[in-house]
Amino acid sequence: MRTLNLPLRDWAGMRVWVIGASSGIGAALAQEALQAGARVALSARRAERLQAVAGGHPQALVAPFDILEVDAWRERHAQICQAFGAIDLIVFCAATYRPERSWEVDPASAARTLQTNLGSVYTGLSTVLPAMLERGSGGIAIVASVAGYLGLPNASVYGPTKAALINLAELLYVDLRPRGLSVYLINPGFVQTPLTAKNDFAMPALQTPQAAARAIRRGLASGRFEIHFPRRFTLALKLLRWLPYCLRFPLISRLVHP
Ligand SMILES: NC(=O)c1ccc[n+]([C@@H]2O[C@H](COP(=O)([O-])OP(=O)(O)OC[C@H]3O[C@@H](n4cnc5c(N)ncnc54)[C@H](OP(=O)(O)O)[C@@H]3O)[C@@H](O)[C@H]2O)c1
């Protein structure tokens, strides 16, 4: 099959910016990239956590900021470009999640989740795209979720942000690939992180952040558009998504309220 994106096989010297690198998948991916020889800028709000993840690695640049602050994006981007010269790959991995049924949603909290998970990606894109388009190269990796495949109770705000990110990655691919950029959509299944520690149900096919980071790196090396894992779980959900609603809804109800 034709490779949709530039396969990212050789990480030596690659300049990577991980947004959401202070814990979970982003932290594991930043460490994986550093081990593979990349220069990695690590961003999130908690500077001390970022320092711990970077572990004093000489190729790491700790660049803390709040992704809800528009000016901070510009400042951090300028700082990283000054240190690295340019950015070859940005990974949008930051998110927030609150398990809540539809009748429990608080509008102020919903607005914050929408802005963190989705709005900040637009701010980040407007920050990095001009330089990437001028060079005619660069990679955009968006971490969405299998929660974006289907409407699932409990993910009342989180799920729609992830569905929107899947849509955004699709349109970005069509828009940017002809201009030399690569767009990777990353859809993990359940990964054991502070984010999923809020779940009070047994998570099927749960993976470690390190396994998730390895799967992401393998996916980026393959040049695939969508990187989804673990496949035994993600393929089952894809199948569920293809079912007509009259079959899909009763199945989801049975899974969610056994
Ligand atoms: N865990 C899973 O099962 C799973 C499954 C599918 C998809 N995902 C996705 O994978 C990504 C990583 O999730 P995770 O599970 O690794 O969660 P996590 O450990 O909670 O990490 C979330 C990251 O986002 C950062 N962040 C949140 N708000 C921020 C803000 N306002 N400004 C800057 N950084 C902010 C956090 O850092 P600070 O708090 O230090 O700011 C942290 O580094 C998310 O996009 C998530 O939706 C996770």
PDB file of C-alpha atoms and ligand atoms in Angstrom:
ATOM      1  CA  MET A   1       0.000   0.000   0.000  1.00  0.00           C
ATOM      2  CA  ARG A   2       1.177   3.547  -0.743  1.00  0.00           C
ATOM      3  CA  THR A   3       2.771   5.324   2.220  1.00  0.00           C
ATOM      4  CA  LEU A   4       0.597   8.314   3.041  1.00  0.00           C
ATOM      5  CA  ASN A   5       3.173  10.234   5.092  1.00  0.00           C
ATOM      6  CA  LEU A   6       6.904  10.620   5.265  1.00  0.00           C
ATOM      7  CA  PRO A   7       8.012   7.555   7.283  1.00  0.00           C
ATOM      8  CA  LEU A   8       9.907   8.815  10.355  1.00  0.00           C
ATOM      9  CA  ARG A   9      12.477   6.041  10.709  1.00  0.00           C
ATOM     10  CA  ASP A  10      15.654   7.851  11.687  1.00  0.00           C
ATOM     11  CA  TRP A  11      15.170   9.919  14.833  1.00  0.00           C
ATOM     12  CA  ALA A  12      18.825  10.923  15.219  1.00  0.00           C
ATOM     13  CA  GLY A  13      18.924  14.708  15.223  1.00  0.00           C
ATOM     14  CA  MET A  14      15.176  15.043  14.588  1.00  0.00           C
ATOM     15  CA  ARG A  15      13.748  18.130  16.313  1.00  0.00           C
ATOM     16  CA  VAL A  16      10.581  17.175  18.154  1.00  0.00           C
ATOM     17  CA  TRP A  17       8.217  19.305  20.262  1.00  0.00           C
ATOM     18  CA  VAL A  18       5.960  17.281  22.578  1.00  0.00           C
ATOM     19  CA  ILE A  19       2.999  19.183  24.016  1.00  0.00           C
ATOM     20  CA  GLY A  20       1.828  17.410  27.171  1.00  0.00           C
ATOM     21  CA  ALA A  21       5.168  15.823  28.085  1.00  0.00           C
ATOM     22  CA  SER A  22       4.922  15.975  31.887  1.00  0.00           C
ATOM     23  CA  SER A  23       3.110  12.657  32.342  1.00  0.00           C
ATOM     24  CA  GLY A  24       1.567   9.621  30.687  1.00  0.00           C
ATOM     25  CA  ILE A  25       1.881   9.039  26.956  1.00  0.00           C
ATOM     26  CA  GLY A  26       3.589  12.370  26.194  1.00  0.00           C
ATOM     27  CA  ALA A  27       6.261  11.787  28.847  1.00  0.00           C
ATOM     28  CA  ALA A  28       6.937   8.245  27.590  1.00  0.00           C
ATOM     29  CA  LEU A  29       7.080   9.445  23.986  1.00  0.00           C
ATOM     30  CA  ALA A  30       9.496  12.270  24.858  1.00  0.00           C
ATOM     31  CA  GLN A  31      11.787   9.744  26.582  1.00  0.00           C
ATOM     32  CA  GLU A  32      11.476   7.298  23.681  1.00  0.00           C
ATOM     33  CA  ALA A  33      12.430  10.077  21.237  1.00  0.00           C
ATOM     34  CA  LEU A  34      15.405  11.154  23.364  1.00  0.00           C
ATOM     35  CA  GLN A  35      16.638   7.564  23.534  1.00  0.00           C
ATOM     36  CA  ALA A  36      16.344   7.341  19.757  1.00  0.00           C
ATOM     37  CA  GLY A  37      18.636  10.368  19.353  1.00  0.00           C
ATOM     38  CA  ALA A  38      16.104  13.152  18.773  1.00  0.00           C
ATOM     39  CA  ARG A  39      16.340  16.652  20.199  1.00  0.00           C
ATOM     40  CA  VAL A  40      13.169  17.054  22.218  1.00  0.00           C
ATOM     41  CA  ALA A  41      11.404  20.133  23.579  1.00  0.00           C
ATOM     42  CA  LEU A  42       9.127  19.100  26.447  1.00  0.00           C
ATOM     43  CA  SER A  43       6.101  21.263  27.236  1.00  0.00           C
ATOM     44  CA  ALA A  44       3.279  21.201  29.800  1.00  0.00           C
ATOM     45  CA  ARG A  45       2.486  23.386  32.815  1.00  0.00           C
ATOM     46  CA  ARG A  46       4.458  21.539  35.528  1.00  0.00           C
ATOM     47  CA  ALA A  47       8.110  22.496  35.018  1.00  0.00           C
ATOM     48  CA  GLU A  48       9.417  20.211  37.772  1.00  0.00           C
ATOM     49  CA  ARG A  49       7.683  17.178  36.206  1.00  0.00           C
ATOM     50  CA  LEU A  50       9.136  18.085  32.809  1.00  0.00           C
ATOM     51  CA  GLN A  51      12.628  18.299  34.362  1.00  0.00           C
ATOM     52  CA  ALA A  52      12.139  14.850  35.892  1.00  0.00           C
ATOM     53  CA  VAL A  53      10.999  13.385  32.560  1.00  0.00           C
ATOM     54  CA  ALA A  54      13.947  15.002  30.732  1.00  0.00           C
ATOM     55  CA  GLY A  55      16.276  13.527  33.366  1.00  0.00           C
ATOM     56  CA  GLY A  56      19.065  15.966  32.480  1.00  0.00           C
ATOM     57  CA  HIS A  57      19.381  14.555  28.963  1.00  0.00           C
ATOM     58  CA  PRO A  58      21.643  16.874  26.929  1.00  0.00           C
ATOM     59  CA  GLN A  59      19.258  16.772  23.926  1.00  0.00           C
ATOM     60  CA  ALA A  60      16.231  17.805  26.017  1.00  0.00           C
ATOM     61  CA  LEU A  61      14.859  21.326  26.254  1.00  0.00           C
ATOM     62  CA  VAL A  62      12.334  21.941  29.009  1.00  0.00           C
ATOM     63  CA  ALA A  63       9.821  24.556  27.827  1.00  0.00           C
ATOM     64  CA  PRO A  64       6.921  24.811  30.287  1.00  0.00           C
ATOM     65  CA  PHE A  65       3.797  26.794  29.470  1.00  0.00           C
ATOM     66  CA  ASP A  66       0.019  26.732  29.659  1.00  0.00           C
ATOM     67  CA  ILE A  67      -1.459  25.840  26.247  1.00  0.00           C
ATOM     68  CA  LEU A  68      -4.487  28.016  27.044  1.00  0.00           C
ATOM     69  CA  GLU A  69      -2.265  31.119  26.853  1.00  0.00           C
ATOM     70  CA  VAL A  70      -1.977  32.255  23.254  1.00  0.00           C
ATOM     71  CA  ASP A  71       1.117  34.465  23.722  1.00  0.00           C
ATOM     72  CA  ALA A  72       2.959  31.672  25.530  1.00  0.00           C
ATOM     73  CA  TRP A  73       2.768  29.530  22.361  1.00  0.00           C
ATOM     74  CA  ARG A  74       4.592  32.217  20.380  1.00  0.00           C
ATOM     75  CA  GLU A  75       7.228  32.725  23.070  1.00  0.00           C
ATOM     76  CA  ARG A  76       7.978  29.021  23.471  1.00  0.00           C
ATOM     77  CA  HIS A  77       8.040  28.464  19.717  1.00  0.00           C
ATOM     78  CA  ALA A  78      10.583  31.265  19.280  1.00  0.00           C
ATOM     79  CA  GLN A  79      12.715  29.864  22.114  1.00  0.00           C
ATOM     80  CA  ILE A  80      12.697  26.329  20.670  1.00  0.00           C
ATOM     81  CA  CYS A  81      13.426  27.513  17.116  1.00  0.00           C
ATOM     82  CA  GLN A  82      16.331  29.553  18.433  1.00  0.00           C
ATOM     83  CA  ALA A  83      17.762  26.497  20.206  1.00  0.00           C
ATOM     84  CA  PHE A  84      16.975  23.836  17.546  1.00  0.00           C
ATOM     85  CA  GLY A  85      16.872  25.895  14.330  1.00  0.00           C
ATOM     86  CA  ALA A  86      13.416  24.519  13.418  1.00  0.00           C
ATOM     87  CA  ILE A  87      10.821  21.938  14.445  1.00  0.00           C
ATOM     88  CA  ASP A  88      10.532  18.731  12.404  1.00  0.00           C
ATOM     89  CA  LEU A  89       7.660  17.175  14.351  1.00  0.00           C
ATOM     90  CA  ILE A  90       5.132  18.583  16.790  1.00  0.00           C
ATOM     91  CA  VAL A  91       3.059  16.144  18.839  1.00  0.00           C
ATOM     92  CA  PHE A  92      -0.204  17.514  20.248  1.00  0.00           C
ATOM     93  CA  CYS A  93      -0.652  15.236  23.255  1.00  0.00           C
ATOM     94  CA  ALA A  94      -2.042  17.480  26.013  1.00  0.00           C
ATOM     95  CA  ALA A  95      -5.602  16.919  27.144  1.00  0.00           C
ATOM     96  CA  THR A  96      -7.886  16.910  30.102  1.00  0.00           C
ATOM     97  CA  TYR A  97     -10.657  14.434  30.912  1.00  0.00           C
ATOM     98  CA  ARG A  98     -13.488  14.344  33.390  1.00  0.00           C
ATOM     99  CA  PRO A  99     -15.707  11.266  33.465  1.00  0.00           C
ATOM    100  CA  GLU A 100     -19.247  12.646  33.498  1.00  0.00           C
ATOM    101  CA  ARG A 101     -22.685  11.677  32.287  1.00  0.00           C
ATOM    102  CA  SER A 102     -24.503  14.149  30.045  1.00  0.00           C
ATOM    103  CA  TRP A 103     -26.643  15.484  32.910  1.00  0.00           C
ATOM    104  CA  GLU A 104     -23.556  16.144  35.050  1.00  0.00           C
ATOM    105  CA  VAL A 105     -21.781  18.465  32.600  1.00  0.00           C
ATOM    106  CA  ASP A 106     -20.851  21.844  34.020  1.00  0.00           C
ATOM    107  CA  PRO A 107     -20.655  24.447  31.211  1.00  0.00           C
ATOM    108  CA  ALA A 108     -17.566  26.230  32.560  1.00  0.00           C
ATOM    109  CA  SER A 109     -15.664  22.973  32.882  1.00  0.00           C
ATOM    110  CA  ALA A 110     -16.890  21.880  29.425  1.00  0.00           C
ATOM    111  CA  ALA A 111     -15.573  25.120  27.896  1.00  0.00           C
ATOM    112  CA  ARG A 112     -12.182  24.552  29.525  1.00  0.00           C
ATOM    113  CA  THR A 113     -11.990  20.982  28.219  1.00  0.00           C
ATOM    114  CA  LEU A 114     -12.976  22.107  24.717  1.00  0.00           C
ATOM    115  CA  GLN A 115     -10.274  24.776  24.787  1.00  0.00           C
ATOM    116  CA  THR A 116      -7.583  22.476  26.222  1.00  0.00           C
ATOM    117  CA  ASN A 117      -8.227  19.464  23.999  1.00  0.00           C
ATOM    118  CA  LEU A 118      -9.271  21.196  20.773  1.00  0.00           C
ATOM    119  CA  GLY A 119      -8.891  24.981  20.845  1.00  0.00           C
ATOM    120  CA  SER A 120      -5.240  24.805  21.888  1.00  0.00           C
ATOM    121  CA  VAL A 121      -4.463  22.674  18.825  1.00  0.00           C
ATOM    122  CA  TYR A 122      -5.654  25.520  16.591  1.00  0.00           C
ATOM    123  CA  THR A 123      -3.423  27.938  18.517  1.00  0.00           C
ATOM    124  CA  GLY A 124      -0.506  25.523  18.167  1.00  0.00           C
ATOM    125  CA  LEU A 125      -1.147  25.054  14.460  1.00  0.00           C
ATOM    126  CA  SER A 126      -1.234  28.789  13.825  1.00  0.00           C
ATOM    127  CA  THR A 127       2.082  28.988  15.709  1.00  0.00           C
ATOM    128  CA  VAL A 128       4.040  26.263  13.900  1.00  0.00           C
ATOM    129  CA  LEU A 129       2.473  26.128  10.423  1.00  0.00           C
ATOM    130  CA  PRO A 130       3.898  29.331   8.897  1.00  0.00           C
ATOM    131  CA  ALA A 131       7.524  28.165   9.319  1.00  0.00           C
ATOM    132  CA  MET A 132       6.748  24.569   8.252  1.00  0.00           C
ATOM    133  CA  LEU A 133       4.899  25.752   5.143  1.00  0.00           C
ATOM    134  CA  GLU A 134       7.753  28.071   4.262  1.00  0.00           C
ATOM    135  CA  ARG A 135      10.225  25.159   4.511  1.00  0.00           C
ATOM    136  CA  GLY A 136       7.823  22.776   2.768  1.00  0.00           C
ATOM    137  CA  SER A 137       8.458  20.107   5.418  1.00  0.00           C
ATOM    138  CA  GLY A 138       7.473  19.113   8.933  1.00  0.00           C
ATOM    139  CA  GLY A 139       5.192  16.709  10.736  1.00  0.00           C
ATOM    140  CA  ILE A 140       2.017  17.337  12.707  1.00  0.00           C
ATOM    141  CA  ALA A 141       0.975  14.495  15.021  1.00  0.00           C
ATOM    142  CA  ILE A 142      -2.385  14.780  16.732  1.00  0.00           C
ATOM    143  CA  VAL A 143      -3.222  12.480  19.631  1.00  0.00           C
ATOM    144  CA  ALA A 144      -6.980  11.924  19.521  1.00  0.00           C
ATOM    145  CA  SER A 145      -8.525   8.735  20.938  1.00  0.00           C
ATOM    146  CA  VAL A 146     -10.740   5.779  20.152  1.00  0.00           C
ATOM    147  CA  ALA A 147     -13.239   7.738  22.295  1.00  0.00           C
ATOM    148  CA  GLY A 148     -13.639   9.860  19.151  1.00  0.00           C
ATOM    149  CA  TYR A 149     -14.828   6.855  17.078  1.00  0.00           C
ATOM    150  CA  LEU A 150     -18.199   6.527  18.847  1.00  0.00           C
ATOM    151  CA  GLY A 151     -20.419   8.453  21.231  1.00  0.00           C
ATOM    152  CA  LEU A 152     -19.700   6.859  24.611  1.00  0.00           C
ATOM    153  CA  PRO A 153     -21.469   7.812  27.857  1.00  0.00           C
ATOM    154  CA  ASN A 154     -19.049   9.199  30.484  1.00  0.00           C
ATOM    155  CA  ALA A 155     -16.946  10.914  27.803  1.00  0.00           C
ATOM    156  CA  SER A 156     -19.591  13.628  27.469  1.00  0.00           C
ATOM    157  CA  VAL A 157     -17.157  16.449  26.648  1.00  0.00           C
ATOM    158  CA  TYR A 158     -13.883  14.569  26.135  1.00  0.00           C
ATOM    159  CA  GLY A 159     -15.358  12.269  23.428  1.00  0.00           C
ATOM    160  CA  PRO A 160     -16.620  15.087  21.178  1.00  0.00           C
ATOM    161  CA  THR A 161     -13.228  16.869  21.416  1.00  0.00           C
ATOM    162  CA  LYS A 162     -11.520  13.679  20.238  1.00  0.00           C
ATOM    163  CA  ALA A 163     -14.031  13.160  17.398  1.00  0.00           C
ATOM    164  CA  ALA A 164     -13.303  16.740  16.317  1.00  0.00           C
ATOM    165  CA  LEU A 165      -9.550  16.085  16.394  1.00  0.00           C
ATOM    166  CA  ILE A 166     -10.001  13.056  14.118  1.00  0.00           C
ATOM    167  CA  ASN A 167     -11.930  15.262  11.682  1.00  0.00           C
ATOM    168  CA  LEU A 168      -9.291  17.987  11.989  1.00  0.00           C
ATOM    169  CA  ALA A 169      -6.421  15.578  11.293  1.00  0.00           C
ATOM    170  CA  GLU A 170      -8.234  14.286   8.196  1.00  0.00           C
ATOM    171  CA  LEU A 171      -8.716  17.743   6.730  1.00  0.00           C
ATOM    172  CA  LEU A 172      -5.196  18.794   7.669  1.00  0.00           C
ATOM    173  CA  TYR A 173      -3.820  15.809   5.783  1.00  0.00           C
ATOM    174  CA  VAL A 174      -5.647  16.765   2.593  1.00  0.00           C
ATOM    175  CA  ASP A 175      -4.674  20.417   3.045  1.00  0.00           C
ATOM    176  CA  LEU A 176      -1.032  20.040   4.027  1.00  0.00           C
ATOM    177  CA  ARG A 177       0.297  16.850   2.417  1.00  0.00           C
ATOM    178  CA  PRO A 178       0.448  18.458  -1.071  1.00  0.00           C
ATOM    179  CA  ARG A 179       2.577  21.198   0.540  1.00  0.00           C
ATOM    180  CA  GLY A 180       5.176  18.716   1.777  1.00  0.00           C
ATOM    181  CA  LEU A 181       3.976  18.327   5.366  1.00  0.00           C
ATOM    182  CA  SER A 182       2.981  15.050   7.032  1.00  0.00           C
ATOM    183  CA  VAL A 183      -0.051  14.655   9.283  1.00  0.00           C
ATOM    184  CA  TYR A 184      -0.298  11.698  11.658  1.00  0.00           C
ATOM    185  CA  LEU A 185      -3.470  10.819  13.583  1.00  0.00           C
ATOM    186  CA  ILE A 186      -2.809   8.848  16.771  1.00  0.00           C
ATOM    187  CA  ASN A 187      -5.736   6.971  18.317  1.00  0.00           C
ATOM    188  CA  PRO A 188      -4.712   5.049  21.433  1.00  0.00           C
ATOM    189  CA  GLY A 189      -6.933   2.589  23.254  1.00  0.00           C
ATOM    190  CA  PHE A 190      -6.728   2.538  27.068  1.00  0.00           C
ATOM    191  CA  VAL A 191      -3.336   3.512  28.512  1.00  0.00           C
ATOM    192  CA  GLN A 192      -2.529   3.521  32.233  1.00  0.00           C
ATOM    193  CA  THR A 193      -1.928   7.214  32.989  1.00  0.00           C
ATOM    194  CA  PRO A 194      -3.151   9.878  35.455  1.00  0.00           C
ATOM    195  CA  LEU A 195      -5.913  10.641  32.916  1.00  0.00           C
ATOM    196  CA  THR A 196      -7.432   7.140  32.995  1.00  0.00           C
ATOM    197  CA  ALA A 197      -6.846   6.753  36.752  1.00  0.00           C
ATOM    198  CA  LYS A 198     -10.155   8.648  37.039  1.00  0.00           C
ATOM    199  CA  ASN A 199     -12.058   5.725  35.458  1.00  0.00           C
ATOM    200  CA  ASP A 200     -13.896   3.470  37.884  1.00  0.00           C
ATOM    201  CA  PHE A 201     -14.411   0.586  35.440  1.00  0.00           C
ATOM    202  CA  ALA A 202     -12.131  -2.206  34.210  1.00  0.00           C
ATOM    203  CA  MET A 203     -10.367  -0.912  31.095  1.00  0.00           C
ATOM    204  CA  PRO A 204      -9.979  -3.566  28.398  1.00  0.00           C
ATOM    205  CA  ALA A 205      -6.579  -4.089  26.712  1.00  0.00           C
ATOM    206  CA  LEU A 206      -4.933  -1.562  29.048  1.00  0.00           C
ATOM    207  CA  GLN A 207      -1.361  -0.670  28.000  1.00  0.00           C
ATOM    208  CA  THR A 208       1.568   1.010  29.717  1.00  0.00           C
ATOM    209  CA  PRO A 209       2.605   4.478  28.507  1.00  0.00           C
ATOM    210  CA  GLN A 210       5.923   2.955  27.390  1.00  0.00           C
ATOM    211  CA  ALA A 211       4.143   0.392  25.178  1.00  0.00           C
ATOM    212  CA  ALA A 212       2.006   3.208  23.787  1.00  0.00           C
ATOM    213  CA  ALA A 213       5.115   5.282  23.022  1.00  0.00           C
ATOM    214  CA  ARG A 214       6.707   2.338  21.205  1.00  0.00           C
ATOM    215  CA  ALA A 215       3.519   1.797  19.182  1.00  0.00           C
ATOM    216  CA  ILE A 216       3.485   5.487  18.239  1.00  0.00           C
ATOM    217  CA  ARG A 217       7.120   5.374  17.171  1.00  0.00           C
ATOM    218  CA  ARG A 218       6.504   2.247  15.073  1.00  0.00           C
ATOM    219  CA  GLY A 219       3.481   3.949  13.502  1.00  0.00           C
ATOM    220  CA  LEU A 220       5.430   7.102  12.682  1.00  0.00           C
ATOM    221  CA  ALA A 221       8.191   4.958  11.153  1.00  0.00           C
ATOM    222  CA  SER A 222       5.620   3.259   8.911  1.00  0.00           C
ATOM    223  CA  GLY A 223       4.356   6.580   7.522  1.00  0.00           C
ATOM    224  CA  ARG A 224       0.746   5.571   8.206  1.00  0.00           C
ATOM    225  CA  PHE A 225      -1.860   8.323   8.552  1.00  0.00           C
ATOM    226  CA  GLU A 226      -3.721   6.680  11.430  1.00  0.00           C
ATOM    227  CA  ILE A 227      -1.732   5.062  14.212  1.00  0.00           C
ATOM    228  CA  HIS A 228      -4.117   3.085  16.417  1.00  0.00           C
ATOM    229  CA  PHE A 229      -3.324   0.541  19.102  1.00  0.00           C
ATOM    230  CA  PRO A 230      -3.656  -2.014  20.582  1.00  0.00           C
ATOM    231  CA  ARG A 231      -5.239  -3.410  17.439  1.00  0.00           C
ATOM    232  CA  ARG A 232      -7.193  -6.185  19.166  1.00  0.00           C
ATOM    233  CA  PHE A 233      -9.164  -3.404  20.849  1.00  0.00           C
ATOM    234  CA  THR A 234      -9.165  -0.633  18.229  1.00  0.00           C
ATOM    235  CA  LEU A 235     -10.263  -2.937  15.393  1.00  0.00           C
ATOM    236  CA  ALA A 236     -13.234  -4.151  17.465  1.00  0.00           C
ATOM    237  CA  LEU A 237     -14.284  -0.536  18.036  1.00  0.00           C
ATOM    238  CA  LYS A 238     -13.886   0.265  14.342  1.00  0.00           C
ATOM    239  CA  LEU A 239     -16.177  -2.661  13.566  1.00  0.00           C
ATOM    240  CA  LEU A 240     -18.727  -1.350  16.080  1.00  0.00           C
ATOM    241  CA  ARG A 241     -18.543   2.068  14.391  1.00  0.00           C
ATOM    242  CA  TRP A 242     -19.419   0.572  11.008  1.00  0.00           C
ATOM    243  CA  LEU A 243     -22.610  -1.064  12.308  1.00  0.00           C
ATOM    244  CA  PRO A 244     -25.931   0.653  11.583  1.00  0.00           C
ATOM    245  CA  TYR A 245     -27.250   2.614  14.562  1.00  0.00           C
ATOM    246  CA  CYS A 246     -30.054   0.084  15.151  1.00  0.00           C
ATOM    247  CA  LEU A 247     -27.384  -2.533  15.950  1.00  0.00           C
ATOM    248  CA  ARG A 248     -24.724  -0.234  17.343  1.00  0.00           C
ATOM    249  CA  PHE A 249     -26.750   1.487  20.097  1.00  0.00           C
ATOM    250  CA  PRO A 250     -28.025  -1.727  21.775  1.00  0.00           C
ATOM    251  CA  LEU A 251     -24.493  -3.164  21.707  1.00  0.00           C
ATOM    252  CA  ILE A 252     -22.957  -0.040  23.255  1.00  0.00           C
ATOM    253  CA  SER A 253     -25.691   0.042  25.908  1.00  0.00           C
ATOM    254  CA  ARG A 254     -24.966  -3.565  26.785  1.00  0.00           C
ATOM    255  CA  LEU A 255     -21.229  -2.866  27.030  1.00  0.00           C
ATOM    256  CA  VAL A 256     -21.660   0.277  29.127  1.00  0.00           C
ATOM    257  CA  HIS A 257     -24.495  -0.991  31.369  1.00  0.00           C
ATOM    258  CA  PRO A 258     -23.880  -4.768  31.502  1.00  0.00           C
TER     259      PRO A 258
HETATM  260  N1  LIG B   1      -4.601   7.322  28.659  1.00  0.00           N
HETATM  261  C1  LIG B   1      -5.415   6.843  27.724  1.00  0.00           C
HETATM  262  O1  LIG B   1      -6.008   5.751  27.877  1.00  0.00           O
HETATM  263  C2  LIG B   1      -5.643   7.590  26.460  1.00  0.00           C
HETATM  264  C3  LIG B   1      -6.374   6.960  25.441  1.00  0.00           C
HETATM  265  C4  LIG B   1      -6.600   7.635  24.255  1.00  0.00           C
HETATM  266  C5  LIG B   1      -6.077   8.897  24.074  1.00  0.00           C
HETATM  267  N2  LIG B   1      -5.358   9.495  25.073  1.00  0.00           N
HETATM  268  C6  LIG B   1      -4.832  10.825  24.819  1.00  0.00           C
HETATM  269  O2  LIG B   1      -3.424  10.796  25.003  1.00  0.00           O
HETATM  270  C7  LIG B   1      -2.981  12.084  25.386  1.00  0.00           C
HETATM  271  C8  LIG B   1      -2.146  11.978  26.636  1.00  0.00           C
HETATM  272  O3  LIG B   1      -2.994  11.514  27.674  1.00  0.00           O
HETATM  273  P1  LIG B   1      -2.450  10.772  28.966  1.00  0.00           P
HETATM  274  O4  LIG B   1      -3.352   9.657  29.210  1.00  0.00           O
HETATM  275  O5  LIG B   1      -0.994  10.546  28.849  1.00  0.00           O
HETATM  276  O6  LIG B   1      -2.801  11.880  30.075  1.00  0.00           O
HETATM  277  P2  LIG B   1      -1.974  12.619  31.201  1.00  0.00           P
HETATM  278  O7  LIG B   1      -0.933  11.736  31.781  1.00  0.00           O
HETATM  279  O8  LIG B   1      -2.986  13.234  32.093  1.00  0.00           O
HETATM  280  O9  LIG B   1      -1.212  13.774  30.381  1.00  0.00           O
HETATM  281  C9  LIG B   1      -1.869  14.927  29.967  1.00  0.00           C
HETATM  282  C10 LIG B   1      -0.799  15.957  29.638  1.00  0.00           C
HETATM  283  O10 LIG B   1      -1.443  17.167  29.198  1.00  0.00           O
HETATM  284  C11 LIG B   1      -0.836  18.264  29.865  1.00  0.00           C
HETATM  285  N3  LIG B   1      -1.768  19.390  29.946  1.00  0.00           N
HETATM  286  C12 LIG B   1      -3.074  19.366  30.346  1.00  0.00           C
HETATM  287  N4  LIG B   1      -3.566  20.614  30.365  1.00  0.00           N
HETATM  288  C13 LIG B   1      -2.562  21.437  29.955  1.00  0.00           C
HETATM  289  C14 LIG B   1      -2.441  22.849  29.796  1.00  0.00           C
HETATM  290  N5  LIG B   1      -3.477  23.677  30.043  1.00  0.00           N
HETATM  291  N6  LIG B   1      -1.269  23.358  29.366  1.00  0.00           N
HETATM  292  C15 LIG B   1      -0.215  22.539  29.124  1.00  0.00           C
HETATM  293  N7  LIG B   1      -0.249  21.195  29.251  1.00  0.00           N
HETATM  294  C16 LIG B   1      -1.422  20.663  29.687  1.00  0.00           C
HETATM  295  C17 LIG B   1      -0.476  17.698  31.238  1.00  0.00           C
HETATM  296  O11 LIG B   1       0.545  18.448  31.847  1.00  0.00           O
HETATM  297  P3  LIG B   1       0.415  19.516  33.042  1.00  0.00           P
HETATM  298  O12 LIG B   1      -0.690  19.053  33.956  1.00  0.00           O
HETATM  299  O13 LIG B   1       1.773  19.495  33.654  1.00  0.00           O
HETATM  300  O14 LIG B   1       0.104  20.818  32.372  1.00  0.00           O
HETATM  301  C18 LIG B   1       0.058  16.329  30.838  1.00  0.00           C
HETATM  302  O15 LIG B   1       1.407  16.430  30.449  1.00  0.00           O
HETATM  303  C19 LIG B   1      -4.240  12.931  25.561  1.00  0.00           C
HETATM  304  O16 LIG B   1      -4.485  13.660  24.373  1.00  0.00           O
HETATM  305  C20 LIG B   1      -5.330  11.895  25.746  1.00  0.00           C
HETATM  306  O17 LIG B   1      -6.597  12.375  25.375  1.00  0.00           O
HETATM  307  C21 LIG B   1      -5.135   8.871  26.256  1.00  0.00           C
END
